Amino acid sequence: MGELRPGQMGPPNPTLVARLLDVIERDVIPLTQAGVSRGNKIFGAAMLRKSDLSLVHAATNGETSNPLFHGEVACINEYYALVAADPSKRVDPADVIFLATHEPCTLCSSAITWAGHDNFYYFFSHEDSRDAFQIGHDLNILKQVFKHEPGGYARANAYFTAFSLQDMIRACDAHERAALSARADGIRAKYMELSEAYQSTKELDVCRNIPLK
Ligand SMILES: [Zn+2]
């Protein structure tokens, strides 16, 4: 696969969507299953090389140890720990595709910006986090702190462009859309299971130090 040019990063791009779904299924969800069993939220993230879509790092939410360890922040922190131990693992942030299972919150979109990434791709929207997963903090913080209505932040700005995987699936032609939608349905079902597991543990002692559950 050749180098992705900026114009190729948005829809339609079934190859990229399929690869990002792979990473969610194979790399992020197993980490999240383990994280949720320890009382953490369901949000995960990954970094891939733009050049060949190979995985740089995948991570999951770790809020039981630090409330700032959202999936995206955990991913960036863990990546820099790996680079500190082995500088050859460094990838220029401009060469990275940033993947978030859920549309990044204000903390995470800022972290992605400060880490020098010019993009992020997400599977579930802020509204999904509120409605399907009973976690409304993303939208509440956007409204309370930044006075933005849902969707009111700039998805394309001087720092990054945000891409919805669901929108990218809708932009594919009918044959590709059917196959990708079926995979997306499977991922959605998996996250509903993870969410039930999280919701059933969040009042337990393991979660007592998470300020915003
Ligand atoms: Zn976040």
mmCIF file of C-alpha atoms and ligand atoms in Angstrom:
data_model
loop_
_atom_site.group_PDB
_atom_site.id
_atom_site.type_symbol
_atom_site.label_atom_id
_atom_site.label_comp_id
_atom_site.label_asym_id
_atom_site.label_seq_id
_atom_site.Cartn_x
_atom_site.Cartn_y
_atom_site.Cartn_z
ATOM 1 C CA MET A 1 0.000 0.000 0.000
ATOM 2 C CA GLY A 2 1.394 3.378 -0.954
ATOM 3 C CA GLU A 3 1.816 6.459 1.176
ATOM 4 C CA LEU A 4 -1.514 8.000 2.151
ATOM 5 C CA ARG A 5 -1.715 11.565 0.914
ATOM 6 C CA PRO A 6 -3.855 13.978 2.919
ATOM 7 C CA GLY A 7 -6.538 13.887 0.244
ATOM 8 C CA GLN A 8 -6.787 10.127 0.675
ATOM 9 C CA MET A 9 -7.347 10.187 4.416
ATOM 10 C CA GLY A 10 -11.032 11.008 4.313
ATOM 11 C CA PRO A 11 -13.923 9.137 2.733
ATOM 12 C CA PRO A 12 -14.291 7.059 0.704
ATOM 13 C CA ASN A 13 -11.396 4.863 1.727
ATOM 14 C CA PRO A 14 -12.596 1.308 2.382
ATOM 15 C CA THR A 15 -9.043 -0.015 2.763
ATOM 16 C CA LEU A 16 -8.313 2.385 5.591
ATOM 17 C CA VAL A 17 -11.683 1.772 7.266
ATOM 18 C CA ALA A 18 -11.186 -2.008 7.097
ATOM 19 C CA ARG A 19 -7.734 -1.716 8.638
ATOM 20 C CA LEU A 20 -8.953 0.552 11.455
ATOM 21 C CA LEU A 21 -11.763 -1.920 12.203
ATOM 22 C CA ASP A 22 -9.097 -4.683 12.303
ATOM 23 C CA VAL A 23 -7.125 -2.750 14.880
ATOM 24 C CA ILE A 24 -10.211 -2.161 17.028
ATOM 25 C CA GLU A 25 -11.148 -5.848 16.864
ATOM 26 C CA ARG A 26 -7.716 -7.433 17.266
ATOM 27 C CA ASP A 27 -5.609 -4.944 19.191
ATOM 28 C CA VAL A 28 -7.854 -2.622 21.198
ATOM 29 C CA ILE A 29 -10.821 -4.759 22.302
ATOM 30 C CA PRO A 30 -8.681 -7.456 24.001
ATOM 31 C CA LEU A 31 -6.925 -4.721 26.027
ATOM 32 C CA THR A 32 -10.290 -3.154 26.860
ATOM 33 C CA GLN A 33 -11.782 -6.465 27.984
ATOM 34 C CA ALA A 34 -8.942 -6.767 30.483
ATOM 35 C CA GLY A 35 -9.211 -3.085 31.475
ATOM 36 C CA VAL A 36 -12.963 -3.225 32.062
ATOM 37 C CA SER A 37 -12.510 -6.300 34.237
ATOM 38 C CA ARG A 38 -10.330 -4.076 36.454
ATOM 39 C CA GLY A 39 -13.007 -1.338 36.628
ATOM 40 C CA ASN A 40 -11.842 0.914 33.778
ATOM 41 C CA LYS A 41 -14.018 2.501 31.105
ATOM 42 C CA ILE A 42 -14.486 1.059 27.625
ATOM 43 C CA PHE A 43 -12.552 3.668 25.653
ATOM 44 C CA GLY A 44 -9.473 2.636 23.653
ATOM 45 C CA ALA A 45 -7.037 4.104 21.165
ATOM 46 C CA ALA A 46 -4.251 3.181 18.789
ATOM 47 C CA MET A 47 -1.563 4.719 16.613
ATOM 48 C CA LEU A 48 -0.732 3.406 13.122
ATOM 49 C CA ARG A 49 1.829 4.391 10.518
ATOM 50 C CA LYS A 50 0.310 6.303 7.613
ATOM 51 C CA SER A 51 2.834 4.636 5.278
ATOM 52 C CA ASP A 52 1.720 1.007 5.618
ATOM 53 C CA LEU A 53 -1.066 1.117 8.246
ATOM 54 C CA SER A 54 1.030 -1.033 10.599
ATOM 55 C CA LEU A 55 0.340 -0.711 14.308
ATOM 56 C CA VAL A 56 2.585 1.567 16.376
ATOM 57 C CA HIS A 57 0.789 1.107 19.705
ATOM 58 C CA ALA A 58 -2.645 0.285 21.124
ATOM 59 C CA ALA A 59 -3.980 1.088 24.590
ATOM 60 C CA THR A 60 -7.091 1.235 26.704
ATOM 61 C CA ASN A 61 -8.522 3.434 29.450
ATOM 62 C CA GLY A 62 -6.719 3.188 32.779
ATOM 63 C CA GLU A 63 -8.697 5.567 34.974
ATOM 64 C CA THR A 64 -8.562 3.352 38.047
ATOM 65 C CA SER A 65 -4.864 4.249 38.323
ATOM 66 C CA ASN A 66 -5.120 7.865 37.069
ATOM 67 C CA PRO A 67 -8.289 9.732 36.019
ATOM 68 C CA LEU A 68 -6.356 11.344 33.133
ATOM 69 C CA PHE A 69 -5.582 7.946 31.591
ATOM 70 C CA HIS A 70 -8.296 8.047 28.978
ATOM 71 C CA GLY A 71 -7.602 5.608 26.151
ATOM 72 C CA GLU A 72 -6.008 8.260 23.946
ATOM 73 C CA VAL A 73 -3.841 9.740 26.718
ATOM 74 C CA ALA A 74 -2.851 6.243 27.872
ATOM 75 C CA CYS A 75 -1.840 5.417 24.292
ATOM 76 C CA ILE A 76 0.334 8.533 23.950
ATOM 77 C CA ASN A 77 1.912 8.042 27.398
ATOM 78 C CA GLU A 78 2.650 4.371 26.841
ATOM 79 C CA TYR A 79 4.088 5.127 23.395
ATOM 80 C CA TYR A 80 6.493 7.711 24.857
ATOM 81 C CA ALA A 81 7.518 5.259 27.586
ATOM 82 C CA LEU A 82 8.346 2.731 24.858
ATOM 83 C CA VAL A 83 10.334 5.363 22.933
ATOM 84 C CA ALA A 84 12.226 6.348 26.090
ATOM 85 C CA ALA A 85 13.277 2.715 26.496
ATOM 86 C CA ASP A 86 14.070 2.272 22.802
ATOM 87 C CA PRO A 87 14.459 5.454 20.698
ATOM 88 C CA SER A 88 14.323 3.404 17.478
ATOM 89 C CA LYS A 89 10.585 2.971 18.127
ATOM 90 C CA ARG A 90 9.973 6.676 17.506
ATOM 91 C CA VAL A 91 7.602 7.565 14.649
ATOM 92 C CA ASP A 92 7.202 11.166 13.533
ATOM 93 C CA PRO A 93 3.750 12.244 14.800
ATOM 94 C CA ALA A 94 3.064 13.674 11.328
ATOM 95 C CA ASP A 95 3.360 10.099 10.003
ATOM 96 C CA VAL A 96 0.776 8.666 12.413
ATOM 97 C CA ILE A 97 -2.908 7.875 12.031
ATOM 98 C CA PHE A 98 -4.563 8.281 15.428
ATOM 99 C CA LEU A 99 -7.505 5.995 16.134
ATOM 100 C CA ALA A 100 -9.962 6.406 19.003
ATOM 101 C CA THR A 101 -12.775 3.930 19.586
ATOM 102 C CA HIS A 102 -14.942 6.846 20.795
ATOM 103 C CA GLU A 103 -14.881 10.460 19.627
ATOM 104 C CA PRO A 104 -12.173 12.110 21.748
ATOM 105 C CA CYS A 105 -13.219 14.282 24.672
ATOM 106 C CA THR A 106 -11.783 17.769 25.235
ATOM 107 C CA LEU A 107 -8.845 16.355 27.229
ATOM 108 C CA CYS A 108 -7.986 13.857 24.520
ATOM 109 C CA SER A 109 -8.457 16.055 21.462
ATOM 110 C CA SER A 110 -6.091 18.525 23.178
ATOM 111 C CA ALA A 111 -3.619 15.741 23.985
ATOM 112 C CA ILE A 112 -3.689 14.543 20.363
ATOM 113 C CA THR A 113 -3.092 18.136 19.250
ATOM 114 C CA TRP A 114 -0.197 18.718 21.671
ATOM 115 C CA ALA A 115 1.340 15.407 20.620
ATOM 116 C CA GLY A 116 1.576 16.771 17.072
ATOM 117 C CA HIS A 117 -0.941 14.557 15.297
ATOM 118 C CA ASP A 118 -2.824 16.054 12.360
ATOM 119 C CA ASN A 119 -5.755 13.647 12.451
ATOM 120 C CA PHE A 120 -7.927 11.336 14.451
ATOM 121 C CA TYR A 121 -10.448 8.711 13.421
ATOM 122 C CA TYR A 122 -13.199 7.569 15.737
ATOM 123 C CA PHE A 123 -15.832 4.835 15.677
ATOM 124 C CA PHE A 124 -18.486 5.955 18.188
ATOM 125 C CA SER A 125 -19.643 9.586 18.425
ATOM 126 C CA HIS A 126 -19.995 11.746 21.540
ATOM 127 C CA GLU A 127 -23.752 11.150 21.296
ATOM 128 C CA ASP A 128 -23.161 7.382 21.285
ATOM 129 C CA SER A 129 -21.068 7.737 24.452
ATOM 130 C CA ARG A 130 -23.961 9.534 26.121
ATOM 131 C CA ASP A 131 -26.904 7.543 24.747
ATOM 132 C CA ALA A 132 -25.554 4.034 24.223
ATOM 133 C CA PHE A 133 -22.921 3.973 26.951
ATOM 134 C CA GLN A 134 -24.380 6.250 29.667
ATOM 135 C CA ILE A 135 -21.198 8.347 29.754
ATOM 136 C CA GLY A 136 -22.244 11.922 29.033
ATOM 137 C CA HIS A 137 -19.176 13.726 30.341
ATOM 138 C CA ASP A 138 -17.734 14.488 26.867
ATOM 139 C CA LEU A 139 -20.804 16.491 25.885
ATOM 140 C CA ASN A 140 -21.334 17.971 29.355
ATOM 141 C CA ILE A 141 -17.759 19.268 29.586
ATOM 142 C CA LEU A 142 -17.970 20.661 26.054
ATOM 143 C CA LYS A 143 -21.119 22.529 27.084
ATOM 144 C CA GLN A 144 -20.228 23.541 30.657
ATOM 145 C CA VAL A 145 -16.573 24.495 30.194
ATOM 146 C CA PHE A 146 -16.356 25.475 26.529
ATOM 147 C CA LYS A 147 -19.967 26.567 25.828
ATOM 148 C CA HIS A 148 -20.228 24.293 22.801
ATOM 149 C CA GLU A 149 -23.346 22.437 21.785
ATOM 150 C CA PRO A 150 -22.939 18.776 20.684
ATOM 151 C CA GLY A 151 -20.791 18.652 17.568
ATOM 152 C CA GLY A 152 -19.863 22.296 18.075
ATOM 153 C CA TYR A 153 -16.113 21.833 18.040
ATOM 154 C CA ALA A 154 -14.079 22.252 14.858
ATOM 155 C CA ARG A 155 -13.606 18.818 13.271
ATOM 156 C CA ALA A 156 -11.309 20.389 10.690
ATOM 157 C CA ASN A 157 -8.953 23.063 11.986
ATOM 158 C CA ALA A 158 -5.365 24.241 11.673
ATOM 159 C CA TYR A 159 -4.148 21.384 13.893
ATOM 160 C CA PHE A 160 -6.140 18.289 12.980
ATOM 161 C CA THR A 161 -8.958 16.849 10.936
ATOM 162 C CA ALA A 162 -11.372 14.441 12.647
ATOM 163 C CA PHE A 163 -12.946 11.565 10.725
ATOM 164 C CA SER A 164 -15.949 9.472 11.729
ATOM 165 C CA LEU A 165 -15.519 5.835 10.696
ATOM 166 C CA GLN A 166 -19.305 5.480 10.485
ATOM 167 C CA ASP A 167 -19.418 8.409 8.027
ATOM 168 C CA MET A 168 -16.561 6.838 6.058
ATOM 169 C CA ILE A 169 -18.488 3.560 5.856
ATOM 170 C CA ARG A 170 -21.559 5.409 4.574
ATOM 171 C CA ALA A 171 -19.410 7.030 1.868
ATOM 172 C CA CYS A 172 -18.239 3.667 0.462
ATOM 173 C CA ASP A 173 -19.929 2.059 -2.516
ATOM 174 C CA ALA A 174 -22.773 -0.387 -1.832
ATOM 175 C CA HIS A 175 -20.751 -3.614 -1.910
ATOM 176 C CA GLU A 176 -18.000 -2.347 0.380
ATOM 177 C CA ARG A 177 -20.513 -0.597 2.590
ATOM 178 C CA ALA A 178 -22.413 -3.843 3.221
ATOM 179 C CA ALA A 179 -19.292 -5.726 4.296
ATOM 180 C CA LEU A 180 -17.942 -2.908 6.470
ATOM 181 C CA SER A 181 -21.362 -2.261 8.036
ATOM 182 C CA ALA A 182 -21.623 -5.911 9.051
ATOM 183 C CA ARG A 183 -18.242 -5.679 10.765
ATOM 184 C CA ALA A 184 -19.244 -2.396 12.384
ATOM 185 C CA ASP A 185 -22.395 -4.067 13.765
ATOM 186 C CA GLY A 186 -20.220 -6.764 15.338
ATOM 187 C CA ILE A 187 -17.978 -4.145 16.943
ATOM 188 C CA ARG A 188 -21.011 -2.248 18.243
ATOM 189 C CA ALA A 189 -22.384 -5.439 19.816
ATOM 190 C CA LYS A 190 -19.028 -6.142 21.454
ATOM 191 C CA TYR A 191 -18.941 -2.645 22.989
ATOM 192 C CA MET A 192 -22.491 -3.048 24.312
ATOM 193 C CA GLU A 193 -21.236 -6.116 26.212
ATOM 194 C CA LEU A 194 -18.206 -4.210 27.494
ATOM 195 C CA SER A 195 -20.434 -1.316 28.536
ATOM 196 C CA GLU A 196 -22.744 -3.601 30.530
ATOM 197 C CA ALA A 197 -19.691 -5.026 32.271
ATOM 198 C CA TYR A 198 -18.402 -1.517 33.095
ATOM 199 C CA GLN A 199 -21.784 -0.256 34.271
ATOM 200 C CA SER A 200 -22.120 -3.253 36.591
ATOM 201 C CA THR A 201 -18.726 -2.611 38.215
ATOM 202 C CA LYS A 202 -18.547 1.186 38.353
ATOM 203 C CA GLU A 203 -20.063 1.458 41.831
ATOM 204 C CA LEU A 204 -17.626 -1.095 43.211
ATOM 205 C CA ASP A 205 -14.593 -0.274 45.301
ATOM 206 C CA VAL A 206 -12.137 -0.603 42.367
ATOM 207 C CA CYS A 207 -13.700 2.505 40.784
ATOM 208 C CA ARG A 208 -13.839 4.649 43.916
ATOM 209 C CA ASN A 209 -11.050 6.971 42.729
ATOM 210 C CA ILE A 210 -12.600 7.793 39.328
ATOM 211 C CA PRO A 211 -14.131 11.282 39.796
ATOM 212 C CA LEU A 212 -16.333 11.198 36.666
ATOM 213 C CA LYS A 213 -17.809 7.726 36.179
HETATM 214 ZN ZN ZN B 1 -10.798 11.551 26.708
#
